[in-house]
Coordinates of N, CA and C in Angstrom, one line a residue:
M1 N 71.2 97.5 157.0 CA 71.3 96.6 157.7 C 72.7 95.3 157.2
G2 N 72.5 94.6 155.9 CA 73.2 94.4 155.4 C 74.4 94.7 155.3
K3 N 74.2 96.2 155.3 CA 75.4 96.6 155.0 C 76.4 97.1 156.6
K4 N 75.4 97.0 157.0 CA 76.2 97.4 158.6 C 77.4 95.9 159.0
M5 N 76.3 95.3 158.4 CA 76.8 93.5 158.8 C 78.5 92.7 157.9
R6 N 77.3 93.6 157.1 CA 79.4 93.0 156.2 C 80.4 94.1 156.6
L7 N 80.5 95.1 157.0 CA 81.3 96.7 157.6 C 81.9 95.2 158.6
V8 N 81.1 95.3 159.9 CA 81.7 94.7 161.3 C 82.2 93.7 161.0
G9 N 81.4 92.8 159.7 CA 82.2 91.6 159.9 C 84.1 91.8 158.9
F10 N 84.1 92.6 157.8 CA 85.1 93.5 157.7 C 85.8 93.9 158.8
V11 N 85.4 94.9 159.7 CA 86.5 95.1 161.2 C 86.8 94.1 161.5
I12 N 86.3 92.5 161.9 CA 86.8 91.6 162.7 C 88.2 91.1 161.9
V13 N 87.5 91.1 160.7 CA 89.0 90.6 159.3 C 90.3 90.7 159.5
M14 N 90.3 92.4 160.0 CA 90.9 92.7 160.0 C 91.6 92.9 160.9
F15 N 91.1 92.9 161.8 CA 91.7 92.9 163.5 C 92.4 91.9 163.4
M16 N 91.7 90.3 163.4 CA 92.8 88.9 163.4 C 93.8 88.7 162.3
L17 N 94.0 89.3 161.4 CA 94.9 89.8 160.6 C 96.2 90.1 161.3
S18 N 96.0 91.7 161.7 CA 96.6 92.3 162.5 C 97.0 91.4 163.5
L19 N 96.4 90.9 164.2 CA 96.9 89.6 164.8 C 98.2 88.5 164.9
V20 N 97.0 88.0 163.6 CA 98.5 87.4 162.7 C 99.8 87.9 162.6
F21 N 100.0 88.9 162.2 CA 100.4 89.8 161.6 C 101.8 89.9 163.0
F22 N 101.0 90.2 163.9 CA 101.7 90.9 165.3 C 102.5 89.5 165.6
Q23 N 101.9 88.7 165.4 CA 102.2 86.8 165.3 C 103.8 87.0 165.4
C24 N 103.1 86.6 163.4 CA 104.6 86.1 162.6 C 105.5 87.1 163.1
S25 N 105.5 88.7 163.4 CA 106.5 89.6 163.8 C 107.9 89.3 165.0
E26 N 106.5 88.5 166.1 CA 106.9 88.4 167.3 C 108.1 87.2 166.6
D27 N 107.9 86.4 166.0 CA 108.4 85.1 166.2 C 109.6 84.9 165.2
K28 N 109.2 86.4 164.4 CA 111.3 86.6 164.0 C 112.3 86.9 164.3
K29 N 111.8 87.4 165.9 CA 113.0 87.1 167.0 C 113.6 86.4 167.4
A30 N 114.8 86.6 167.6 CA 116.1 85.6 168.3 C 116.3 85.6 169.3
T31 N 116.3 85.1 170.0 CA 116.6 85.4 172.1 C 118.3 85.0 171.8
V32 N 118.8 86.3 172.3 CA 120.0 86.2 172.8 C 120.7 86.5 174.1
M33 N 120.9 84.6 174.7 CA 121.2 84.7 176.2 C 123.0 85.1 175.9
L34 N 123.7 86.1 177.0 CA 125.0 86.2 177.3 C 125.1 85.7 178.1
Y35 N 126.7 84.9 178.5 CA 127.0 84.4 179.5 C 128.5 85.1 180.3
L36 N 128.8 84.9 181.6 CA 130.2 84.9 181.6 C 130.7 84.1 182.6
T37 N 131.9 83.8 181.6 CA 132.5 82.0 181.9 C 134.5 82.6 182.3
D38 N 135.2 81.7 182.8 CA 136.5 82.5 182.9 C 137.5 81.3 183.1
A39 N 138.8 81.5 182.4 CA 139.8 80.8 182.8 C 140.7 81.0 183.7
P40 N 141.1 80.1 184.5 CA 141.4 79.6 185.7 C 143.0 80.9 185.8
A41 N 142.9 81.3 186.9 CA 144.1 81.8 187.3 C 144.7 82.0 188.4
V42 N 146.0 82.6 189.1 CA 146.3 82.4 190.4 C 146.1 83.4 191.5
Y43 N 145.6 84.2 191.3 CA 145.2 85.0 192.0 C 143.8 84.4 193.2
D44 N 144.0 85.8 193.9 CA 142.9 84.9 194.8 C 141.8 85.7 194.5
E45 N 140.9 86.9 193.7 CA 140.0 87.2 193.1 C 140.5 88.0 192.1
V46 N 139.8 87.9 191.1 CA 139.6 88.9 189.9 C 138.5 89.7 189.8
N47 N 138.2 91.1 190.2 CA 136.9 91.5 190.2 C 136.8 92.6 188.7
V48 N 136.1 92.3 188.4 CA 135.9 93.4 187.3 C 134.1 94.1 186.6
D49 N 134.4 95.4 186.7 CA 132.9 96.1 187.0 C 132.6 96.1 185.5
I50 N 131.3 95.6 185.5 CA 130.7 95.8 184.1 C 129.8 96.0 183.9
Q51 N 129.7 97.5 183.0 CA 128.5 98.2 183.3 C 127.8 98.1 182.2
Q52 N 127.9 97.7 180.9 CA 127.6 97.7 179.7 C 127.6 97.2 178.5
V53 N 127.0 96.0 177.8 CA 127.2 94.9 177.3 C 126.1 95.8 175.5
F54 N 126.7 95.3 174.5 CA 125.9 95.8 173.0 C 126.7 94.8 172.2
I55 N 125.5 94.7 171.3 CA 125.7 93.3 169.8 C 125.5 94.4 169.3
K56 N 126.3 93.9 168.1 CA 126.1 94.6 166.5 C 125.8 93.9 166.0
L57 N 124.5 94.0 164.8 CA 123.9 93.1 163.8 C 123.8 93.1 162.7
N58 N 124.0 92.7 162.1 CA 124.5 93.4 160.4 C 125.4 94.1 160.0
D59 N 126.2 94.3 161.2 CA 127.5 95.0 160.5 C 127.1 96.4 160.8
S60 N 126.0 96.7 161.4 CA 125.4 98.2 161.6 C 125.1 98.9 162.4
T61 N 123.5 98.1 163.0 CA 122.6 98.3 164.7 C 123.3 97.9 165.7
E62 N 123.2 98.4 166.2 CA 123.6 98.3 167.7 C 122.6 98.1 168.9
E63 N 122.5 96.8 169.5 CA 121.2 97.0 170.1 C 122.2 96.8 172.2
E64 N 121.1 97.3 173.0 CA 122.5 97.1 174.6 C 121.5 95.7 174.8
I65 N 122.1 95.0 175.6 CA 121.5 93.9 176.2 C 121.4 94.0 177.5
S66 N 119.6 93.9 177.8 CA 119.3 94.0 179.1 C 119.9 93.3 180.4
L67 N 121.2 93.9 181.1 CA 121.8 92.7 182.0 C 121.0 92.5 183.6
E68 N 121.5 91.2 184.0 CA 120.3 90.8 184.9 C 121.1 92.1 186.3
R69 N 122.4 92.4 186.2 CA 123.0 93.1 186.9 C 124.0 94.0 186.5
T70 N 124.7 95.2 186.9 CA 125.5 95.7 186.6 C 126.7 95.7 187.4
G71 N 127.7 95.8 187.2 CA 128.7 96.0 188.6 C 129.8 94.9 188.4
V72 N 130.3 95.1 190.1 CA 131.4 93.9 189.7 C 131.3 91.9 190.3
Y73 N 132.3 91.7 189.3 CA 131.9 90.1 189.3 C 133.3 89.7 189.7
N74 N 133.6 88.5 190.0 CA 134.4 87.9 190.6 C 134.7 86.7 189.5
L75 N 135.8 86.9 188.7 CA 135.8 86.0 187.4 C 136.3 84.6 188.0
L76 N 136.8 84.8 189.4 CA 137.1 83.1 189.7 C 135.4 82.0 190.2
N77 N 134.9 83.2 190.4 CA 134.2 82.7 190.5 C 133.1 81.7 189.6
F78 N 133.6 81.8 188.1 CA 132.8 80.8 187.2 C 133.9 80.4 186.4
R79 N 134.8 79.4 187.1 CA 135.7 79.3 186.8 C 135.2 76.9 186.8
D80 N 136.1 76.4 185.7 CA 135.9 75.2 186.1 C 134.8 74.8 185.7
G81 N 133.9 75.8 184.3 CA 133.1 75.4 184.0 C 131.6 75.9 184.3
L82 N 132.2 76.4 185.2 CA 130.8 77.3 185.9 C 130.9 78.4 185.2
D83 N 129.4 79.1 185.0 CA 129.1 80.8 184.3 C 127.9 80.8 185.3
T84 N 127.9 82.1 184.8 CA 126.3 83.1 185.4 C 125.8 83.6 184.2
L85 N 124.6 84.4 183.9 CA 123.9 84.9 183.4 C 124.5 86.6 182.8
L86 N 124.8 86.8 182.3 CA 124.9 88.3 182.0 C 123.7 89.0 181.9
G87 N 122.9 88.7 180.6 CA 121.7 89.6 180.4 C 121.1 88.0 178.8
S88 N 120.2 89.1 178.7 CA 120.1 88.4 177.5 C 118.6 89.9 176.4
I89 N 118.6 89.5 175.3 CA 117.8 90.4 174.4 C 117.4 89.1 173.2
E90 N 116.3 90.0 172.5 CA 115.3 89.5 171.7 C 116.0 90.9 170.6
L91 N 116.4 89.7 169.5 CA 117.0 90.4 168.4 C 116.0 89.7 167.1
P92 N 116.1 90.1 165.9 CA 115.4 89.9 164.4 C 116.8 89.1 163.8
A93 N 115.9 88.3 163.0 CA 117.2 87.7 162.1 C 117.9 88.1 161.6
G94 N 119.2 87.5 161.4 CA 120.6 88.5 160.9 C 121.5 87.7 161.6
K95 N 122.8 89.0 161.3 CA 124.2 87.9 161.5 C 124.9 88.8 163.1
I96 N 125.2 88.3 164.1 CA 125.8 89.4 165.1 C 127.0 89.4 164.3
S97 N 128.0 90.6 164.2 CA 129.5 90.6 163.9 C 130.0 91.8 164.9
Q98 N 129.8 92.1 166.2 CA 130.4 92.5 167.0 C 129.5 92.2 168.0
V99 N 130.5 92.6 169.9 CA 130.2 92.2 170.8 C 131.2 93.4 171.4
R100 N 130.4 94.6 172.2 CA 130.7 95.8 173.1 C 131.2 95.7 174.2
L101 N 131.6 95.4 175.0 CA 132.1 95.3 176.7 C 132.1 96.8 177.2
V102 N 131.4 96.8 177.6 CA 131.9 98.2 178.7 C 132.3 98.2 179.8
L103 N 133.5 98.7 181.0 CA 133.9 98.4 181.9 C 133.9 99.6 182.7
G104 N 133.5 99.9 184.3 CA 133.7 101.0 185.4 C 134.6 101.2 185.5
D105 N 134.8 101.8 186.3 CA 136.3 101.7 187.4 C 136.0 101.1 188.6
S106 N 135.3 100.0 188.9 CA 136.0 99.2 190.3 C 136.4 98.2 189.7
N107 N 137.3 98.2 189.4 CA 138.5 96.3 188.7 C 139.2 96.8 190.0
S108 N 139.1 95.3 190.4 CA 140.1 94.8 191.6 C 141.2 93.7 191.0
V109 N 141.8 93.8 191.5 CA 143.0 91.9 192.2 C 143.6 92.1 193.5
V110 N 143.0 91.0 194.0 CA 143.1 90.2 195.0 C 144.5 89.1 195.6
V111 N 145.3 89.8 195.4 CA 146.5 89.0 195.9 C 147.2 88.8 196.9
D112 N 147.1 87.2 197.9 CA 147.9 87.2 199.2 C 146.9 87.8 199.8
G113 N 146.0 88.0 199.9 CA 145.0 88.4 200.9 C 144.8 90.3 200.9
E114 N 145.7 91.0 199.4 CA 145.4 92.4 199.9 C 145.0 92.7 198.1
T115 N 144.2 93.8 198.7 CA 143.3 94.2 197.4 C 144.3 95.3 196.8
H116 N 144.1 94.9 195.0 CA 145.1 96.1 194.3 C 143.8 96.8 193.5
E117 N 143.8 97.8 193.1 CA 143.0 98.4 192.1 C 143.4 97.7 190.9
L118 N 142.7 97.9 189.2 CA 143.3 97.1 188.3 C 142.7 98.7 187.5
K119 N 144.0 99.2 186.6 CA 143.5 100.5 186.1 C 143.9 100.2 184.8
V120 N 142.5 100.5 183.9 CA 142.0 100.0 182.7 C 142.4 101.3 181.6
P121 N 143.0 100.7 180.8 CA 143.7 101.8 180.0 C 142.8 103.1 179.0
S122 N 143.8 103.9 179.4 CA 142.1 105.8 179.1 C 141.4 105.6 177.6
G123 N 142.0 104.4 177.0 CA 141.5 104.1 175.1 C 140.7 103.3 175.6
S124 N 140.6 102.8 176.6 CA 139.1 101.5 176.4 C 137.8 102.0 177.0
A125 N 137.6 103.4 177.0 CA 136.6 104.0 177.9 C 135.2 104.1 176.9
S126 N 135.3 103.4 175.8 CA 133.7 103.3 175.1 C 133.8 102.0 175.0
G127 N 134.8 101.3 175.1 CA 134.3 99.9 175.8 C 135.2 98.5 174.7
L128 N 135.5 98.1 174.9 CA 135.9 96.2 174.8 C 135.6 95.5 173.2
K129 N 135.9 96.1 172.4 CA 135.6 95.3 170.5 C 135.5 94.1 170.5
L130 N 134.8 93.2 171.2 CA 135.2 91.5 170.4 C 134.3 91.4 168.7
N131 N 135.2 91.1 167.8 CA 134.6 90.6 166.6 C 133.7 89.0 166.7
F132 N 133.0 88.9 166.5 CA 132.0 87.6 166.9 C 131.3 87.4 165.9
H133 N 130.7 86.6 165.1 CA 130.0 86.1 163.9 C 129.1 85.0 164.3
Q134 N 127.7 85.2 164.4 CA 126.9 84.2 164.3 C 125.6 84.7 164.2
E135 N 125.1 83.8 162.9 CA 123.9 83.8 162.2 C 122.6 83.3 163.7
L136 N 121.6 85.0 163.4 CA 120.4 84.3 164.0 C 119.0 83.7 163.6
E137 N 118.9 82.8 163.5 CA 117.4 82.4 163.5 C 116.5 82.9 164.0
E138 N 115.5 83.3 163.6 CA 114.2 83.0 164.1 C 113.2 82.6 164.8
G139 N 112.8 82.7 166.2 CA 112.4 81.4 166.7 C 113.1 80.9 167.8
L140 N 114.3 80.9 167.5 CA 115.5 80.2 168.3 C 116.4 80.6 169.5
N141 N 116.6 79.8 170.2 CA 117.7 80.9 171.3 C 118.7 80.6 171.1
F142 N 120.2 81.5 171.1 CA 121.2 81.1 171.1 C 121.8 81.8 172.5
K143 N 122.5 81.0 173.1 CA 123.6 80.8 173.9 C 125.1 81.2 173.7
L144 N 125.6 82.4 173.9 CA 126.9 82.9 174.2 C 127.7 82.7 174.9
W145 N 129.0 83.1 174.9 CA 129.8 83.0 176.1 C 130.7 84.4 176.0
L146 N 131.0 85.2 177.2 CA 132.4 86.1 177.0 C 133.3 85.2 178.4
D147 N 134.3 84.5 177.4 CA 135.1 83.6 178.5 C 136.7 84.3 178.6
F148 N 136.2 84.8 179.6 CA 137.4 86.4 180.5 C 138.8 85.7 180.9
D149 N 139.8 85.7 180.4 CA 140.8 84.9 181.0 C 141.4 85.6 182.0
A150 N 141.4 85.4 182.8 CA 141.5 86.7 183.9 C 143.3 86.5 184.5
S151 N 144.3 85.0 184.0 CA 145.2 85.2 184.2 C 146.5 85.7 183.1
R152 N 145.8 86.2 181.9 CA 146.3 86.8 181.0 C 145.8 88.2 180.9
S153 N 144.7 88.5 181.5 CA 143.7 89.9 181.7 C 144.9 90.7 182.5
V154 N 145.3 90.6 183.7 CA 145.9 90.9 184.7 C 147.7 91.3 184.6
I155 N 148.0 92.2 184.6 CA 149.4 92.8 184.2 C 149.5 93.2 185.5
A156 N 150.7 92.1 185.8 CA 151.7 93.2 187.5 C 152.8 94.0 186.6
K157 N 153.0 95.5 187.2 CA 153.6 96.3 186.9 C 154.6 96.8 187.4
G158 N 154.8 95.7 188.7 CA 155.6 96.1 189.8 C 155.6 97.0 190.8
N159 N 156.0 97.2 191.4 CA 155.6 98.0 192.9 C 154.1 98.0 193.4
G160 N 153.7 97.0 193.3 CA 152.4 96.4 193.6 C 151.5 97.5 193.0
Q161 N 151.5 97.4 191.8 CA 150.9 98.3 191.1 C 150.4 97.0 190.0
Y162 N 148.6 97.5 189.1 CA 148.8 95.9 188.0 C 147.5 97.3 187.1
S163 N 147.7 96.1 186.1 CA 146.6 96.9 184.8 C 146.1 95.5 184.4
L164 N 144.5 96.1 183.7 CA 143.7 94.9 183.3 C 143.6 95.7 181.6
K165 N 143.8 94.7 181.1 CA 143.7 94.7 180.0 C 143.4 93.0 179.4
P166 N 142.1 93.5 179.2 CA 141.0 92.5 178.8 C 141.7 90.9 177.6
V167 N 141.5 89.7 177.7 CA 142.1 88.8 176.8 C 140.0 87.9 177.2
I168 N 139.3 88.5 175.9 CA 138.5 87.6 176.1 C 138.0 86.8 174.1
R169 N 138.0 85.1 174.7 CA 137.3 85.0 173.4 C 135.3 84.5 173.9
M170 N 135.2 84.7 172.6 CA 133.5 84.7 173.0 C 133.2 83.4 172.3
F171 N 132.4 82.3 172.2 CA 132.1 81.5 171.8 C 130.5 80.7 171.7
G172 N 130.0 80.6 170.8 CA 128.8 79.9 171.1 C 128.1 78.4 171.5
E173 N 127.0 78.0 171.8 CA 127.1 76.4 172.1 C 126.9 75.5 171.0
A174 N 126.1 76.7 169.9 CA 125.6 75.6 169.1 C 126.9 75.5 168.0
T175 N 127.9 76.6 168.4 CA 129.1 75.9 167.0 C 130.1 75.5 168.0
T176 N 130.6 74.8 168.7 CA 131.4 74.4 170.0 C 130.8 73.3 170.5
G177 N 132.0 72.6 170.6 CA 131.8 71.3 172.1 C 132.9 71.8 173.1
A178 N 132.7 70.7 174.3 CA 133.7 70.9 175.3 C 134.8 69.8 175.3
I179 N 135.3 69.8 176.1 CA 136.0 68.4 176.5 C 135.9 68.5 178.4
K180 N 135.8 67.6 179.1 CA 135.8 66.6 180.2 C 136.2 65.4 180.3
G181 N 136.6 65.8 182.2 CA 137.1 64.6 182.6 C 137.1 64.6 183.7
T182 N 138.0 63.8 184.4 CA 138.3 63.2 185.9 C 139.6 63.1 186.3
V183 N 140.6 63.3 187.2 CA 141.6 62.7 187.5 C 142.2 62.4 188.8
S184 N 143.3 61.2 188.8 CA 143.5 60.6 189.5 C 144.6 60.8 190.8
P185 N 145.4 61.3 192.0 CA 144.6 62.4 192.6 C 143.7 62.9 192.7
A186 N 142.4 63.6 193.1 CA 142.7 64.9 192.6 C 143.5 65.9 193.4
S187 N 144.1 65.1 194.5 CA 145.1 66.7 195.2 C 146.2 66.9 193.8
A188 N 146.3 66.3 192.7 CA 147.7 66.8 191.3 C 147.0 68.1 190.8
L189 N 145.6 68.5 191.4 CA 145.2 69.3 190.7 C 146.2 70.1 189.3
P190 N 145.7 69.1 188.1 CA 146.7 69.8 186.5 C 146.1 70.5 186.3
F191 N 147.3 71.1 185.8 CA 147.0 72.1 184.5 C 146.1 71.0 182.9
V192 N 145.4 71.3 182.6 CA 145.0 71.1 181.4 C 145.2 71.6 179.9
W193 N 145.2 71.6 178.9 CA 145.5 72.1 177.7 C 145.6 71.2 176.4
A194 N 144.2 71.6 175.7 CA 143.3 71.3 174.4 C 144.4 72.0 173.6
V195 N 145.0 70.8 172.5 CA 145.9 71.7 171.3 C 145.7 70.8 170.4
I196 N 145.4 71.8 169.4 CA 145.0 71.4 168.0 C 145.6 72.6 167.1
G197 N 146.8 72.5 166.1 CA 147.9 73.0 165.5 C 148.4 74.3 166.4
T198 N 148.3 75.5 166.1 CA 148.6 76.5 166.7 C 147.4 77.0 168.2
D199 N 146.5 76.3 168.1 CA 145.4 77.2 169.3 C 145.5 76.0 170.6
T200 N 145.3 76.6 171.3 CA 145.6 76.2 172.7 C 144.3 76.6 173.5
L201 N 143.5 75.7 174.3 CA 142.9 76.2 175.2 C 143.0 75.3 176.5
G202 N 143.2 75.8 177.7 CA 143.1 75.3 179.0 C 142.0 75.4 180.5
T203 N 142.8 74.9 181.5 CA 142.3 75.0 182.5 C 143.0 74.2 183.2
I204 N 142.1 73.8 185.0 CA 143.3 73.6 186.4 C 141.6 72.5 186.4
A205 N 142.2 71.5 186.9 CA 141.4 71.0 187.5 C 140.8 71.4 189.1
N206 N 139.5 70.9 189.6 CA 139.2 71.3 190.7 C 139.6 70.8 192.2
E207 N 139.4 70.9 192.8 CA 139.4 70.1 194.2 C 139.1 68.6 193.8
E208 N 138.1 68.3 193.7 CA 137.3 67.1 193.4 C 137.9 67.1 192.5
G209 N 138.9 67.5 191.4 CA 139.6 66.0 190.3 C 139.0 66.2 189.3
L210 N 137.6 67.1 189.3 CA 137.0 67.6 188.1 C 138.0 68.1 186.9
F211 N 137.0 68.4 185.5 CA 137.7 69.6 184.4 C 136.6 69.4 183.9
L212 N 136.4 70.4 182.9 CA 136.0 70.9 181.6 C 135.9 71.9 181.1
I213 N 136.6 72.1 179.5 CA 136.9 72.7 178.8 C 135.6 73.2 177.8
K214 N 135.5 74.2 177.9 CA 133.8 75.1 177.2 C 134.7 75.5 175.7
G215 N 133.7 75.3 174.9 CA 134.3 76.4 173.4 C 135.1 75.6 172.6
V216 N 135.2 74.2 172.4 CA 136.0 73.8 171.9 C 135.6 73.7 170.6
A217 N 136.5 74.4 169.4 CA 135.8 74.1 167.9 C 136.2 72.7 167.6
E218 N 135.0 72.4 166.6 CA 135.5 70.5 165.9 C 136.6 70.1 166.1
G219 N 136.9 68.9 166.1 CA 138.5 68.6 165.3 C 139.3 67.5 166.7
T220 N 140.3 67.4 166.1 CA 140.9 66.2 167.1 C 141.9 67.0 167.8
Y221 N 141.9 66.8 169.2 CA 142.8 67.7 169.6 C 143.8 66.0 170.8
S222 N 145.3 67.3 171.0 CA 145.9 66.5 171.9 C 145.9 67.0 173.3
V223 N 145.9 66.1 174.3 CA 145.0 67.1 175.4 C 146.7 66.5 176.5
T224 N 147.0 67.5 177.1 CA 148.0 67.3 178.0 C 147.6 67.7 179.8
L225 N 147.7 67.2 180.5 CA 147.6 67.2 181.6 C 148.9 67.4 183.0
Q226 N 149.6 68.6 183.1 CA 150.5 68.4 184.1 C 150.1 68.8 185.8
P227 N 150.3 67.8 186.3 CA 150.2 68.1 187.7 C 151.3 69.2 188.9
Q228 N 150.6 69.7 189.8 CA 151.3 70.6 190.1 C 152.1 70.0 191.2
N229 N 151.6 68.4 191.7 CA 152.7 68.4 192.7 C 153.5 67.5 193.1
G230 N 154.2 67.4 191.3 CA 155.4 67.0 191.1 C 155.0 65.6 190.6
M231 N 153.6 64.7 190.5 CA 153.8 63.4 189.5 C 153.9 63.9 188.2
D232 N 154.3 62.7 187.1 CA 154.3 62.5 186.0 C 153.2 63.3 185.2
P233 N 153.6 64.3 184.1 CA 152.2 64.6 183.4 C 152.0 63.2 182.2
V234 N 150.4 63.2 182.1 CA 150.1 62.2 181.2 C 149.7 63.4 179.7
A235 N 149.7 62.5 178.3 CA 149.5 63.3 177.4 C 148.2 61.8 176.4
L236 N 147.2 62.8 175.8 CA 146.1 62.0 175.9 C 146.0 62.8 173.8
S237 N 146.0 61.9 173.2 CA 146.2 61.8 171.8 C 144.4 61.6 171.0
N238 N 144.3 62.1 170.2 CA 142.9 61.9 169.2 C 141.8 61.6 169.9
V239 N 141.4 62.8 170.9 CA 140.3 63.7 171.6 C 139.7 64.5 170.3
T240 N 138.5 63.5 170.1 CA 138.0 63.7 168.9 C 136.4 64.8 169.7
V241 N 136.3 66.4 169.3 CA 135.1 67.3 169.7 C 134.4 67.1 168.5
T242 N 133.0 67.2 168.7 CA 131.9 67.8 167.8 C 131.7 68.3 168.0
K243 N 130.8 69.6 167.3 CA 130.3 71.0 167.7 C 128.5 70.1 168.6
G244 N 128.3 71.1 169.7 CA 127.4 70.6 170.2 C 127.0 69.3 171.4
E245 N 128.2 68.7 171.3 CA 128.3 67.7 172.5 C 129.5 68.0 173.2
T246 N 129.5 66.8 173.9 CA 130.4 66.8 175.6 C 131.4 65.7 175.5
T247 N 132.7 65.8 174.6 CA 133.9 64.7 174.5 C 134.4 64.5 176.0
N248 N 133.9 63.0 177.1 CA 134.3 62.9 177.9 C 135.3 61.8 177.9
V249 N 136.4 62.2 178.5 CA 138.3 61.3 178.4 C 138.1 60.4 179.7
G250 N 137.0 60.3 180.4 CA 137.8 59.2 181.4 C 137.8 60.0 182.5
T251 N 138.6 59.1 183.4 CA 139.4 58.8 184.5 C 140.8 58.6 184.3
V252 N 141.7 60.1 184.3 CA 143.1 60.2 184.1 C 143.8 60.4 185.3
E253 N 144.8 58.8 185.3 CA 145.3 58.8 186.6 C 146.6 58.8 186.3
F254 N 147.3 60.0 187.4 CA 149.0 59.9 187.3 C 149.7 59.3 188.4
G255 N 151.0 59.0 188.0 CA 151.9 58.1 188.2 C 152.3 59.1 189.2
V256 N 153.7 58.3 190.2 CA 154.8 59.0 190.9 C 155.5 59.3 190.1
A257 N 156.2 60.9 190.1 CA 157.4 61.1 189.1 C 158.5 59.8 189.5
A258 N 159.2 59.6 188.4 CA 160.9 59.0 189.3 C 161.6 60.1 189.8
E259 N 162.1 59.6 190.4 CA 163.0 60.2 191.2 C 164.5 60.2 190.4

């Protein structure tokens, strides 16, 4: 009887240890959430057909992200700071070294109400590779963005022909900040550029006069706002950005351009 009780006790202890080990293993996962956003463009629509996204970890293992949905996304729905969740994945602690984006064939651009096919170069069938480095820590969530520059990605070839050569930058929430503000009058719809050294990030204020530039590295920037209605531009200096924070430059007012 004593031996049987000791055996039962041993089995119970081993079972509890296995649960602890399993829980610890689960805790060592990091969750990566991948979002899609867009830099503004002058087109009516820019539609890209997203089929697969892969993440390479530690320069070796490539894992496929479980997408919320595959298919066509109109990039212009995600400008002015808007985004959409593409998908998420749990990964072990380590370092992301690359993201691979695979597009389908249903890519198009709408110009003045007319839809044109966007032809993707034949060499990109295996996917667009984006080098990106992010350390993943166990038990933490990481938000990453694919910032698809629609304006620079669409190439007009003449005769109503267009091609798609994706220009994408990646950034993470934990390692970058943002710049936001308001313009008056909102009808100015200015282009907004944040410049540091040779690097430039930009957006266009929306119809409510709001603007937001995400994925801005730490540093001190010059911000220029160029209205589209003939008003004089405004330049802001010494705009400081800190990672993980949003710098608000307040309301920028435009005067009437001199005759």
